[in-house]
Short mmCIF file of C-alpha atoms in Angstrom, two decimals:
data_model
loop_
_atom_site.label_atom_id
_atom_site.label_comp_id
_atom_site.label_asym_id
_atom_site.label_seq_id
_atom_site.Cartn_x
_atom_site.Cartn_y
_atom_site.Cartn_z
CA UNK A 1 11.34 -81.19 -91.59
CA UNK A 2 10.27 -77.81 -92.72
CA UNK A 3 7.28 -77.65 -90.46
CA UNK A 4 9.24 -79.01 -87.40
CA UNK A 5 11.99 -76.33 -88.20
CA UNK A 6 9.26 -73.52 -88.35
CA UNK A 7 7.79 -74.87 -85.07
CA UNK A 8 11.41 -74.88 -83.45
CA UNK A 9 11.77 -71.12 -84.48
CA UNK A 10 8.28 -70.26 -83.25
CA UNK A 11 9.15 -71.71 -79.86
CA UNK A 12 12.38 -69.96 -79.75
CA UNK A 13 10.83 -66.51 -80.67
CA UNK A 14 8.12 -67.25 -77.85
CA UNK A 15 10.69 -67.97 -75.27
CA UNK A 16 12.68 -64.89 -76.21
CA UNK A 17 9.59 -62.64 -75.92
CA UNK A 18 8.63 -64.16 -72.66
CA UNK A 19 12.23 -63.79 -71.15
CA UNK A 20 12.27 -60.14 -72.54
CA UNK A 21 8.91 -59.56 -70.89
CA UNK A 22 9.99 -61.05 -67.60
CA UNK A 23 13.19 -58.86 -67.71
CA UNK A 24 11.19 -55.66 -68.42
CA UNK A 25 8.88 -56.51 -65.61
CA UNK A 26 11.87 -57.10 -63.34
CA UNK A 27 13.43 -53.75 -64.05
CA UNK A 28 10.30 -51.65 -64.01
CA UNK A 29 9.78 -50.30 -60.61
CA UNK A 30 6.60 -51.20 -58.91
CA UNK A 31 4.31 -48.68 -57.64
CA UNK A 32 3.12 -48.99 -54.19
CA UNK A 33 0.21 -46.82 -54.56
CA UNK A 34 -1.99 -45.02 -57.06
CA UNK A 35 -0.02 -41.80 -56.96
CA UNK A 36 -2.18 -40.31 -59.84
CA UNK A 37 -5.36 -40.72 -57.90
CA UNK A 38 -3.76 -39.19 -54.84
CA UNK A 39 -2.43 -36.36 -57.00
CA UNK A 40 -6.09 -35.60 -58.29
CA UNK A 41 -7.26 -35.71 -54.75
CA UNK A 42 -4.65 -33.70 -53.19
CA UNK A 43 -5.55 -30.72 -55.59
CA UNK A 44 -9.38 -31.32 -55.21
CA UNK A 45 -9.06 -30.67 -51.66
CA UNK A 46 -8.31 -26.96 -52.23
CA UNK A 47 -11.88 -26.48 -53.37
CA UNK A 48 -13.28 -27.55 -50.15
CA UNK A 49 -11.17 -24.73 -48.50
CA UNK A 50 -12.43 -21.97 -50.73
CA UNK A 51 -13.92 -18.74 -49.26
CA UNK A 52 -15.97 -16.47 -51.28
CA UNK A 53 -18.30 -16.86 -54.34
CA UNK A 54 -17.95 -20.27 -55.80
CA UNK A 55 -17.71 -20.76 -59.54
CA UNK A 56 -20.16 -22.81 -61.60
CA UNK A 57 -17.47 -25.63 -62.04
CA UNK A 58 -17.04 -26.19 -58.33
CA UNK A 59 -16.39 -29.93 -57.79
CA UNK A 60 -16.67 -30.13 -54.03
CA UNK A 61 -20.47 -29.32 -54.47
CA UNK A 62 -21.28 -29.74 -50.53
CA UNK A 63 -19.64 -26.33 -50.16
CA UNK A 64 -21.40 -23.12 -51.08
CA UNK A 65 -20.59 -19.38 -51.07
CA UNK A 66 -19.30 -17.85 -47.82
CA UNK A 67 -17.53 -14.83 -46.39
CA UNK A 68 -19.19 -12.50 -49.30
CA UNK A 69 -18.86 -9.29 -47.02
CA UNK A 70 -15.24 -10.01 -46.00
CA UNK A 71 -13.37 -6.71 -45.74
CA UNK A 72 -16.36 -4.61 -45.48
CA UNK A 73 -15.88 -3.68 -41.79
CA UNK A 74 -12.87 -1.71 -42.85
CA UNK A 75 -12.86 1.39 -44.93
CA UNK A 76 -9.87 2.89 -46.84
CA UNK A 77 -9.92 6.51 -47.75
CA UNK A 78 -7.97 8.41 -50.44
CA UNK A 79 -7.70 12.10 -50.96
CA UNK A 80 -8.93 13.51 -54.11
CA UNK A 81 -7.39 16.53 -56.14
CA UNK A 82 -8.52 19.77 -54.70
CA UNK A 83 -11.65 21.32 -56.16
CA UNK A 84 -12.42 24.84 -55.48
CA UNK A 85 -10.13 24.86 -52.36
CA UNK A 86 -11.74 21.95 -50.89
CA UNK A 87 -9.87 18.75 -49.99
CA UNK A 88 -12.29 15.84 -50.97
CA UNK A 89 -11.77 12.47 -49.23
CA UNK A 90 -13.39 9.26 -50.72
CA UNK A 91 -13.75 6.33 -48.49
CA UNK A 92 -14.70 2.84 -49.65
CA UNK A 93 -14.97 -0.54 -47.91
CA UNK A 94 -12.14 -3.01 -48.32
CA UNK A 95 -12.77 -5.98 -50.64
CA UNK A 96 -11.28 -9.27 -49.04
CA UNK A 97 -13.75 -11.68 -50.52
CA UNK A 98 -12.03 -15.00 -51.67
CA UNK A 99 -8.96 -16.80 -50.68
CA UNK A 100 -8.77 -19.98 -48.59
CA UNK A 101 -9.70 -21.03 -45.10
CA UNK A 102 -6.34 -22.26 -43.71
CA UNK A 103 -7.56 -25.51 -41.87
CA UNK A 104 -10.75 -26.72 -40.16
CA UNK A 105 -11.88 -23.30 -38.98
CA UNK A 106 -13.32 -20.37 -40.77
CA UNK A 107 -10.48 -17.86 -40.49
CA UNK A 108 -8.49 -16.52 -43.29
CA UNK A 109 -4.83 -16.36 -42.06
CA UNK A 110 -2.67 -14.44 -44.61
CA UNK A 111 0.64 -15.79 -43.44
CA UNK A 112 -0.06 -19.48 -44.14
CA UNK A 113 -2.08 -18.68 -47.08
CA UNK A 114 0.76 -17.08 -48.65
CA UNK A 115 2.97 -20.08 -47.96
CA UNK A 116 0.44 -22.54 -49.28
CA UNK A 117 0.49 -20.30 -52.61
CA UNK A 118 4.23 -20.27 -52.79
CA UNK A 119 4.39 -24.02 -52.24
CA UNK A 120 1.50 -24.77 -54.80
CA UNK A 121 3.56 -22.48 -57.33
CA UNK A 122 6.76 -24.25 -56.66
CA UNK A 123 4.94 -27.62 -57.19
CA UNK A 124 3.70 -26.55 -60.41
CA UNK A 125 7.02 -25.08 -61.66
CA UNK A 126 9.05 -28.11 -60.78
CA UNK A 127 6.58 -30.82 -61.71
CA UNK A 128 3.80 -29.06 -63.72
CA UNK A 129 5.30 -30.35 -66.97
CA UNK A 130 4.33 -33.90 -65.93
CA UNK A 131 1.05 -33.29 -64.18
CA UNK A 132 -0.88 -33.72 -67.58
CA UNK A 133 -4.66 -33.36 -67.04
CA UNK A 134 -4.11 -31.98 -63.44
CA UNK A 135 -2.15 -28.96 -64.51
CA UNK A 136 -5.20 -27.03 -65.09
CA UNK A 137 -6.63 -27.74 -61.72
CA UNK A 138 -3.42 -27.07 -60.10
CA UNK A 139 -3.10 -23.54 -61.69
CA UNK A 140 -6.68 -22.77 -60.71
CA UNK A 141 -5.67 -23.64 -57.09
CA UNK A 142 -2.95 -21.21 -57.28
CA UNK A 143 -5.00 -18.47 -58.97
CA UNK A 144 -7.71 -18.80 -56.17
CA UNK A 145 -5.15 -17.64 -53.75
CA UNK A 146 -3.34 -15.02 -55.83
CA UNK A 147 -6.64 -13.23 -56.79
CA UNK A 148 -7.10 -12.78 -52.93
CA UNK A 149 -3.49 -11.82 -52.44
CA UNK A 150 -3.66 -9.19 -55.02
CA UNK A 151 -6.74 -7.68 -53.07
CA UNK A 152 -4.90 -7.92 -49.75
CA UNK A 153 -1.90 -5.94 -51.16
CA UNK A 154 -3.88 -3.39 -53.27
CA UNK A 155 -2.90 -0.42 -51.18
CA UNK A 156 0.80 0.69 -51.12
CA UNK A 157 2.64 -0.09 -47.76
CA UNK A 158 -0.49 -1.93 -46.33
CA UNK A 159 -1.22 -5.69 -46.31
CA UNK A 160 -4.44 -7.01 -44.94
CA UNK A 161 -3.23 -10.08 -43.19
CA UNK A 162 -6.14 -11.74 -41.64
CA UNK A 163 -10.12 -11.98 -41.77
CA UNK A 164 -11.88 -13.07 -38.70
CA UNK A 165 -11.19 -13.35 -34.92
CA UNK A 166 -9.74 -16.76 -34.24
CA UNK A 167 -10.56 -16.70 -30.61
CA UNK A 168 -14.29 -16.02 -31.31
CA UNK A 169 -14.38 -18.31 -34.19
CA UNK A 170 -12.97 -21.12 -32.21
CA UNK A 171 -15.72 -20.59 -29.71
CA UNK A 172 -18.23 -21.64 -32.23
CA UNK A 173 -18.69 -24.81 -34.54
CA UNK A 174 -20.48 -23.66 -37.63
CA UNK A 175 -20.27 -23.89 -41.37
CA UNK A 176 -18.48 -21.23 -43.25
CA UNK A 177 -21.72 -20.62 -45.00
CA UNK A 178 -23.51 -19.72 -41.72
CA UNK A 179 -20.68 -17.64 -40.14
CA UNK A 180 -21.91 -14.96 -37.93
CA UNK A 181 -18.82 -14.29 -35.91
CA UNK A 182 -17.07 -10.98 -36.26
CA UNK A 183 -14.96 -10.91 -39.43
CA UNK A 184 -12.35 -8.56 -37.87
CA UNK A 185 -9.83 -7.31 -40.54
CA UNK A 186 -6.25 -7.12 -39.47
CA UNK A 187 -3.48 -5.36 -41.50
CA UNK A 188 0.21 -4.42 -41.41
CA UNK A 189 1.74 -1.08 -42.39
CA UNK A 190 4.52 1.37 -41.85
CA UNK A 191 3.66 1.84 -38.35
CA UNK A 192 3.02 -1.75 -37.44
CA UNK A 193 5.28 -3.73 -39.79
CA UNK A 194 5.20 -7.41 -40.66
CA UNK A 195 8.37 -8.37 -42.85
CA UNK A 196 7.47 -12.07 -42.25
CA UNK A 197 3.97 -12.11 -43.74
CA UNK A 198 4.83 -9.32 -46.28
CA UNK A 199 8.09 -11.12 -47.65
CA UNK A 200 6.17 -14.49 -47.82
CA UNK A 201 3.38 -12.72 -49.68
CA UNK A 202 5.98 -11.31 -52.07
CA UNK A 203 7.38 -14.94 -52.42
CA UNK A 204 3.93 -16.20 -53.24
CA UNK A 205 3.18 -13.58 -55.95
CA UNK A 206 6.66 -13.92 -57.35
CA UNK A 207 6.35 -17.71 -57.67
CA UNK A 208 2.93 -17.42 -59.15
CA UNK A 209 3.98 -15.00 -61.77
CA UNK A 210 6.25 -17.83 -63.11
CA UNK A 211 3.36 -20.19 -63.09
CA UNK A 212 1.34 -17.92 -65.35
CA UNK A 213 4.25 -16.46 -67.46
CA UNK A 214 3.41 -18.35 -70.66
CA UNK A 215 -0.34 -19.14 -70.14
CA UNK A 216 -1.22 -15.60 -68.96
CA UNK A 217 1.42 -13.20 -69.48
CA UNK A 218 -0.66 -10.09 -68.47
CA UNK A 219 -1.75 -11.60 -65.23
CA UNK A 220 1.85 -12.75 -64.69
CA UNK A 221 3.22 -9.27 -65.12
CA UNK A 222 0.59 -7.90 -62.55
CA UNK A 223 1.75 -10.59 -59.99
CA UNK A 224 5.40 -9.85 -60.38
CA UNK A 225 4.90 -5.87 -60.16
CA UNK A 226 3.01 -6.43 -57.12
CA UNK A 227 5.59 -8.78 -55.60
CA UNK A 228 8.28 -6.18 -56.31
CA UNK A 229 6.49 -3.59 -54.58
CA UNK A 230 5.47 -5.88 -51.48
CA UNK A 231 9.04 -7.12 -50.96
CA UNK A 232 10.31 -3.66 -50.88
CA UNK A 233 7.74 -2.72 -48.24
CA UNK A 234 8.75 -5.90 -46.29
CA UNK A 235 12.60 -4.96 -46.34
CA UNK A 236 12.15 -1.29 -45.65
CA UNK A 237 9.73 -1.47 -42.80
CA UNK A 238 11.29 -4.35 -40.66
CA UNK A 239 9.52 -6.06 -37.93
CA UNK A 240 7.55 -9.29 -37.01
CA UNK A 241 3.92 -9.05 -37.36
CA UNK A 242 3.52 -11.08 -34.17
CA UNK A 243 4.78 -8.04 -32.28
CA UNK A 244 1.85 -5.76 -33.39
CA UNK A 245 -0.87 -8.27 -33.85
CA UNK A 246 0.05 -10.79 -30.95
CA UNK A 247 -3.37 -11.02 -29.33
CA UNK A 248 -4.88 -11.98 -32.70
CA UNK A 249 -2.21 -14.09 -34.39
CA UNK A 250 -0.71 -15.92 -31.55
CA UNK A 251 -0.59 -18.84 -30.75
CA UNK A 252 -2.43 -19.63 -33.96
CA UNK A 253 0.23 -18.37 -36.60
CA UNK A 254 2.78 -16.59 -34.33
CA UNK A 255 6.01 -15.91 -36.27
CA UNK A 256 8.25 -18.02 -33.98
CA UNK A 257 11.25 -17.94 -36.26
CA UNK A 258 11.05 -14.14 -36.80
CA UNK A 259 11.17 -12.66 -40.18
CA UNK A 260 14.90 -12.95 -41.56
CA UNK A 261 14.02 -16.39 -43.02
CA UNK A 262 11.20 -14.81 -45.16
CA UNK A 263 13.43 -11.92 -46.38
CA UNK A 264 15.87 -14.33 -47.72
CA UNK A 265 13.20 -16.72 -49.12
CA UNK A 266 11.34 -13.61 -50.76
CA UNK A 267 14.64 -12.32 -52.28
CA UNK A 268 15.25 -15.80 -53.63
CA UNK A 269 11.90 -16.00 -55.47
CA UNK A 270 12.21 -12.43 -56.72
CA UNK A 271 15.79 -13.30 -57.96
CA UNK A 272 14.20 -16.44 -59.80
CA UNK A 273 11.31 -14.37 -61.26
CA UNK A 274 13.18 -11.35 -62.25
CA UNK A 275 16.71 -12.43 -62.84
CA UNK A 276 17.56 -9.01 -61.66
CA UNK A 277 21.18 -8.59 -60.41
CA UNK A 278 19.74 -6.49 -57.57
CA UNK A 279 18.25 -9.52 -55.78
CA UNK A 280 21.23 -11.66 -56.34
CA UNK A 281 23.27 -8.96 -54.72
CA UNK A 282 20.67 -8.70 -51.93
CA UNK A 283 21.01 -12.58 -51.22
CA UNK A 284 24.82 -12.26 -51.28
CA UNK A 285 25.08 -9.28 -49.17
CA UNK A 286 22.46 -10.19 -46.49
CA UNK A 287 22.48 -13.92 -46.42
CA UNK A 288 24.58 -14.14 -43.21
CA UNK A 289 22.60 -11.57 -41.36
CA UNK A 290 19.34 -13.24 -42.48
CA UNK A 291 20.55 -16.59 -41.02
CA UNK A 292 21.65 -18.66 -43.87
CA UNK A 293 24.23 -20.24 -41.52
CA UNK A 294 21.49 -21.56 -39.11
CA UNK A 295 21.22 -25.30 -39.39
CA UNK A 296 17.59 -25.75 -38.82
CA UNK A 297 16.23 -29.05 -39.95
CA UNK A 298 12.50 -27.99 -40.23
CA UNK A 299 10.82 -26.43 -43.17
CA UNK A 300 7.32 -24.98 -42.57
CA UNK A 301 4.86 -22.06 -42.94
CA UNK A 302 6.90 -20.38 -40.24
CA UNK A 303 10.61 -21.16 -41.21
CA UNK A 304 11.64 -20.86 -44.67
CA UNK A 305 15.51 -21.17 -44.40
CA UNK A 306 15.71 -24.82 -45.66
CA UNK A 307 13.50 -23.94 -48.61
CA UNK A 308 15.56 -20.90 -49.39
CA UNK A 309 18.78 -22.98 -49.30
CA UNK A 310 17.31 -25.68 -51.76
CA UNK A 311 15.83 -22.93 -54.15
CA UNK A 312 19.06 -20.87 -54.26
CA UNK A 313 21.20 -23.94 -54.66
CA UNK A 314 19.39 -24.58 -58.13
CA UNK A 315 21.09 -21.23 -59.30
CA UNK A 316 24.47 -22.71 -58.65
CA UNK A 317 23.92 -26.29 -59.48
CA UNK A 318 21.66 -25.86 -62.65
CA UNK A 319 22.22 -22.25 -63.85
CA UNK A 320 25.94 -22.34 -62.95
CA UNK A 321 25.79 -19.03 -60.98
CA UNK A 322 29.23 -19.52 -59.43
CA UNK A 323 28.86 -16.76 -56.81
CA UNK A 324 26.20 -18.87 -55.04
CA UNK A 325 28.50 -21.83 -54.60
CA UNK A 326 28.02 -22.01 -50.88
CA UNK A 327 24.38 -22.63 -51.15
CA UNK A 328 25.24 -26.34 -52.28
CA UNK A 329 26.95 -26.72 -48.92
CA UNK A 330 23.95 -25.07 -46.96
CA UNK A 331 21.51 -27.30 -48.90
CA UNK A 332 23.67 -30.44 -48.21
CA UNK A 333 23.79 -29.66 -44.60
CA UNK A 334 20.02 -29.58 -44.32
CA UNK A 335 19.51 -32.72 -46.44
CA UNK A 336 22.08 -34.52 -44.28
CA UNK A 337 19.99 -34.00 -41.12
CA UNK A 338 17.18 -36.05 -42.63
CA UNK A 339 19.16 -39.17 -44.01
CA UNK A 340 19.01 -42.00 -41.49
CA UNK A 341 22.44 -43.59 -40.47
CA UNK A 342 24.75 -40.89 -41.76
CA UNK A 343 26.93 -38.91 -39.19
CA UNK A 344 25.06 -35.75 -39.26
CA UNK A 345 21.52 -37.26 -39.01
CA UNK A 346 19.31 -35.41 -36.64
CA UNK A 347 15.67 -36.56 -37.56
CA UNK A 348 13.60 -38.79 -35.41
CA UNK A 349 11.54 -41.45 -37.20
CA UNK A 350 8.77 -43.29 -35.71
CA UNK A 351 8.95 -47.15 -35.40
CA UNK A 352 6.92 -47.42 -38.55
CA UNK A 353 9.14 -45.21 -40.30
CA UNK A 354 7.54 -41.75 -40.44
CA UNK A 355 9.57 -38.70 -40.15
CA UNK A 356 8.58 -37.11 -36.85
CA UNK A 357 9.11 -33.32 -36.10
CA UNK A 358 6.39 -32.26 -33.76
CA UNK A 359 3.19 -33.37 -32.04
CA UNK A 360 0.95 -30.79 -33.56
CA UNK A 361 0.10 -31.56 -37.15
CA UNK A 362 3.21 -33.52 -37.81
CA UNK A 363 2.19 -34.51 -41.35
CA UNK A 364 2.76 -30.84 -42.57
CA UNK A 365 6.52 -31.37 -41.89
CA UNK A 366 6.53 -34.76 -43.72
CA UNK A 367 4.94 -33.18 -46.83
CA UNK A 368 7.17 -30.14 -46.94
CA UNK A 369 10.27 -32.13 -46.30
CA UNK A 370 9.58 -34.85 -49.00
CA UNK A 371 8.94 -32.00 -51.56
CA UNK A 372 12.52 -30.59 -50.78
CA UNK A 373 13.94 -34.19 -51.02
CA UNK A 374 12.46 -34.89 -54.50
CA UNK A 375 13.27 -31.37 -55.81
CA UNK A 376 16.88 -31.38 -54.58
CA UNK A 377 17.22 -34.71 -56.04
CA UNK A 378 16.07 -33.27 -59.39
CA UNK A 379 18.77 -30.45 -59.08
CA UNK A 380 21.45 -32.89 -58.22
CA UNK A 381 20.58 -35.00 -61.02
CA UNK A 382 20.63 -32.31 -63.71
CA UNK A 383 23.98 -31.21 -62.34
CA UNK A 384 25.34 -34.63 -62.00
CA UNK A 385 26.11 -34.03 -58.20
CA UNK A 386 25.74 -35.83 -55.00
CA UNK A 387 25.35 -34.81 -51.31
CA UNK A 388 28.26 -35.35 -49.02
CA UNK A 389 27.33 -36.20 -45.36
CA UNK A 390 30.50 -36.19 -43.26
CA UNK A 391 32.26 -38.51 -45.70
CA UNK A 392 28.96 -40.54 -46.60
CA UNK A 393 28.05 -40.11 -50.15
CA UNK A 394 24.18 -39.78 -50.55
CA UNK A 395 22.90 -40.17 -54.12
CA UNK A 396 19.72 -38.44 -55.52
CA UNK A 397 18.20 -41.79 -55.79
CA UNK A 398 18.60 -42.38 -52.02
CA UNK A 399 16.82 -39.08 -51.55
CA UNK A 400 13.92 -40.08 -53.71
CA UNK A 401 13.74 -43.47 -51.80
CA UNK A 402 13.39 -41.69 -48.50
CA UNK A 403 10.68 -39.38 -49.97
CA UNK A 404 8.67 -42.18 -51.42
CA UNK A 405 8.84 -44.19 -48.24
CA UNK A 406 7.06 -41.15 -46.40
CA UNK A 407 4.49 -40.71 -49.09
CA UNK A 408 3.74 -44.49 -48.95
CA UNK A 409 3.41 -44.24 -45.10
CA UNK A 410 0.93 -41.37 -45.54
CA UNK A 411 -1.10 -43.30 -48.09
CA UNK A 412 -1.38 -46.38 -46.10
CA UNK A 413 1.87 -48.33 -45.63
CA UNK A 414 1.96 -47.77 -41.92
CA UNK A 415 1.19 -49.81 -38.80
CA UNK A 416 -2.37 -48.53 -38.71
CA UNK A 417 -2.81 -49.71 -42.26
CA UNK A 418 -4.84 -46.59 -43.07
CA UNK A 419 -4.37 -43.65 -45.38
CA UNK A 420 -4.04 -40.22 -43.82
CA UNK A 421 -5.56 -38.58 -47.00
CA UNK A 422 -9.32 -38.50 -46.86
CA UNK A 423 -10.96 -40.27 -49.65
CA UNK A 424 -7.93 -42.24 -50.63
CA UNK A 425 -7.71 -45.95 -50.29
CA UNK A 426 -10.18 -48.37 -48.44
CA UNK A 427 -9.61 -46.98 -44.88
CA UNK A 428 -9.02 -43.28 -44.10
CA UNK A 429 -10.01 -40.69 -41.38
CA UNK A 430 -13.83 -40.32 -40.85
CA UNK A 431 -14.08 -37.81 -38.09
CA UNK A 432 -11.70 -34.98 -39.14
CA UNK A 433 -11.48 -31.73 -37.19
CA UNK A 434 -13.23 -29.56 -39.80
CA UNK A 435 -16.36 -27.61 -39.48
CA UNK A 436 -17.66 -27.68 -43.01
CA UNK A 437 -16.98 -31.51 -43.42
CA UNK A 438 -18.49 -32.25 -39.99
CA UNK A 439 -21.77 -30.46 -40.15
CA UNK A 440 -24.71 -31.27 -42.52
CA UNK A 441 -24.42 -29.33 -45.82
CA UNK A 442 -26.89 -26.71 -46.81
CA UNK A 443 -28.38 -29.16 -49.30
CA UNK A 444 -29.02 -31.54 -46.60
CA UNK A 445 -29.84 -29.11 -43.86
CA UNK A 446 -31.01 -25.68 -45.38
CA UNK A 447 -31.74 -24.05 -41.83
CA UNK A 448 -28.99 -22.03 -40.16
CA UNK A 449 -26.89 -23.93 -37.75
CA UNK A 450 -25.76 -21.26 -35.16
CA UNK A 451 -22.52 -21.00 -33.29
CA UNK A 452 -23.34 -23.19 -30.25
CA UNK A 453 -25.69 -25.58 -31.90
CA UNK A 454 -22.90 -27.05 -34.05
CA UNK A 455 -21.09 -28.50 -31.15
CA UNK A 456 -23.48 -31.42 -30.89
CA UNK A 457 -22.19 -32.32 -34.37
CA UNK A 458 -18.57 -31.81 -33.32
CA UNK A 459 -18.98 -34.13 -30.37
CA UNK A 460 -20.84 -36.81 -32.09
CA UNK A 461 -19.12 -40.18 -33.09
CA UNK A 462 -20.66 -40.38 -36.33
CA UNK A 463 -18.47 -40.03 -39.47
CA UNK A 464 -18.37 -36.63 -41.11
CA UNK A 465 -21.33 -36.51 -43.55
CA UNK A 466 -19.27 -34.30 -46.28
CA UNK A 467 -16.04 -36.02 -47.47
CA UNK A 468 -13.40 -33.43 -47.81
CA UNK A 469 -11.56 -35.57 -50.58
CA UNK A 470 -7.79 -35.13 -50.59
CA UNK A 471 -7.39 -33.68 -47.18
CA UNK A 472 -4.15 -34.66 -45.36
CA UNK A 473 -4.81 -34.74 -41.71
CA UNK A 474 -2.26 -33.91 -38.90
CA UNK A 475 -1.34 -37.65 -38.71
CA UNK A 476 -0.17 -40.12 -35.89
CA UNK A 477 1.97 -39.42 -32.86
CA UNK A 478 5.65 -40.70 -32.48
CA UNK A 479 4.57 -44.15 -31.73
CA UNK A 480 2.37 -44.38 -34.98
CA UNK A 481 -0.84 -44.05 -32.92
CA UNK A 482 -3.74 -42.23 -34.57
CA UNK A 483 -7.05 -41.41 -32.84
CA UNK A 484 -9.80 -40.61 -35.18
CA UNK A 485 -11.71 -38.10 -32.96
CA UNK A 486 -12.75 -34.63 -34.06
CA UNK A 487 -11.60 -33.23 -30.79
CA UNK A 488 -7.95 -34.24 -31.32
CA UNK A 489 -7.18 -31.37 -33.72
CA UNK A 490 -3.39 -32.06 -33.73
CA UNK A 491 -4.05 -35.36 -35.38
CA UNK A 492 -7.27 -34.98 -37.20
CA UNK A 493 -7.13 -31.42 -38.63
CA UNK A 494 -6.17 -30.85 -42.30
CA UNK A 495 -4.24 -27.69 -43.52
CA UNK A 496 -3.77 -26.21 -46.93
CA UNK A 497 -0.06 -25.83 -46.39
CA UNK A 498 0.06 -29.77 -45.54
CA UNK A 499 -1.37 -30.48 -49.20
CA UNK A 500 0.41 -27.81 -51.15
CA UNK A 501 3.93 -29.39 -51.18
CA UNK A 502 2.53 -32.95 -51.46
CA UNK A 503 0.99 -31.90 -54.87
CA UNK A 504 4.51 -31.59 -56.43
CA UNK A 505 5.70 -34.92 -54.89
CA UNK A 506 2.80 -36.83 -55.87
CA UNK A 507 3.08 -35.52 -59.57
CA UNK A 508 6.72 -36.69 -59.45
CA UNK A 509 5.91 -40.25 -58.19
CA UNK A 510 2.98 -40.62 -60.53
CA UNK A 511 5.13 -39.74 -63.45
CA UNK A 512 8.13 -41.98 -62.28
CA UNK A 513 5.88 -45.07 -62.09
CA UNK A 514 4.22 -44.48 -65.42
CA UNK A 515 0.99 -43.67 -64.02
CA UNK A 516 0.78 -40.11 -66.02
#
């Protein structure tokens, strides 16, 4: 009897254990993808975009040093104290070595580089605590940009906003390591202002100062001090950089939305970084004139209004700054344009479910929007709030579900059954519009490949010899069609500002599904 009783108890315990395991499995969310792997690769991508002298721990080893004389075509002169009634002048070449190439070409555009930096920093600030082993790589990616931005803003009331002539560069197809096109240096100053690029640069420096506040307080203080100075310049000397530099920056990174959104965005980041009442007062006094009431439903390197609304809403929702109450409504209005089947929905989705904004590199809008969705969901959860969309209640969980669906589409859950991140999954783009990736590396082909010769590689149907791991391409059209051809830059070209916000979203997803 004792043995049969013991056996019965044993079976009952086994059944309880199994049922418990089934229940646990049933309630644990299932990950659609390896978000941790995608996170690692999304950060690694930035090493492939580096300009300047590469460090010994460079992981994207097919890339080598490039642009080592950037800035040298421009001299800056300073007057020295009088000596025996003579006024001496000392002139030195400007040092603009470093930074990132924005996309598949060899130009350093300051406007999108600054936005990339801000979004990388925001990704780290919101989700760095759950990045585990990748936090060091993410901070390194931020610092590669800020080291350059400190050089670009070294002289008061002057910002060097571009290195290279895009029209001449685009007439060539050559490796960054072989560049022989003119490295024209463009700047803004008091006489030729650029409040848009200046305020975005201030936002980048201010947000990065928060990234390094604990780990490198000295560097953090340098970044914040510079951010304050740069924002003051942006605000005092108002104007769009596209006006004075139109032939160089348009149509590449023309400031179509003007500079008001960047002033609001820059002030929001400086308020967050300094906690100074001066920036809070600036936001409250100027937000109407800076366009906070505009109900755009896009967030990009050009238009920052939506990002500013979400960022400032945190001060009300989480920090309980009551005077910023209206920003909850502003942020809700933006979010409601994205949610399908609510009265104020304004966003087009492809038949396969991809958020679709524009034909030219649409995936940049997907990654920037999904970051705002998961970030706002975080703020709402912390404050136990929801979104009200014309009577329809939208929960933080719904926002996260929308964001996850977009990322899953990007990683392979789409009609093409392919990942739009290079190196992720079994099927991904092979012929991306990217010079360094498409041309043989210096290790494989040490001889110089000059300007015109590279086009034979560009026009080839062979896969790119160098895998730009983590690069997110422009993506499919509104019908979910994707053409894997180098010549179709709108679909096959990657960009730093596409990857930067994705870093934060992937960190959130990887943590949510227990992968990190």
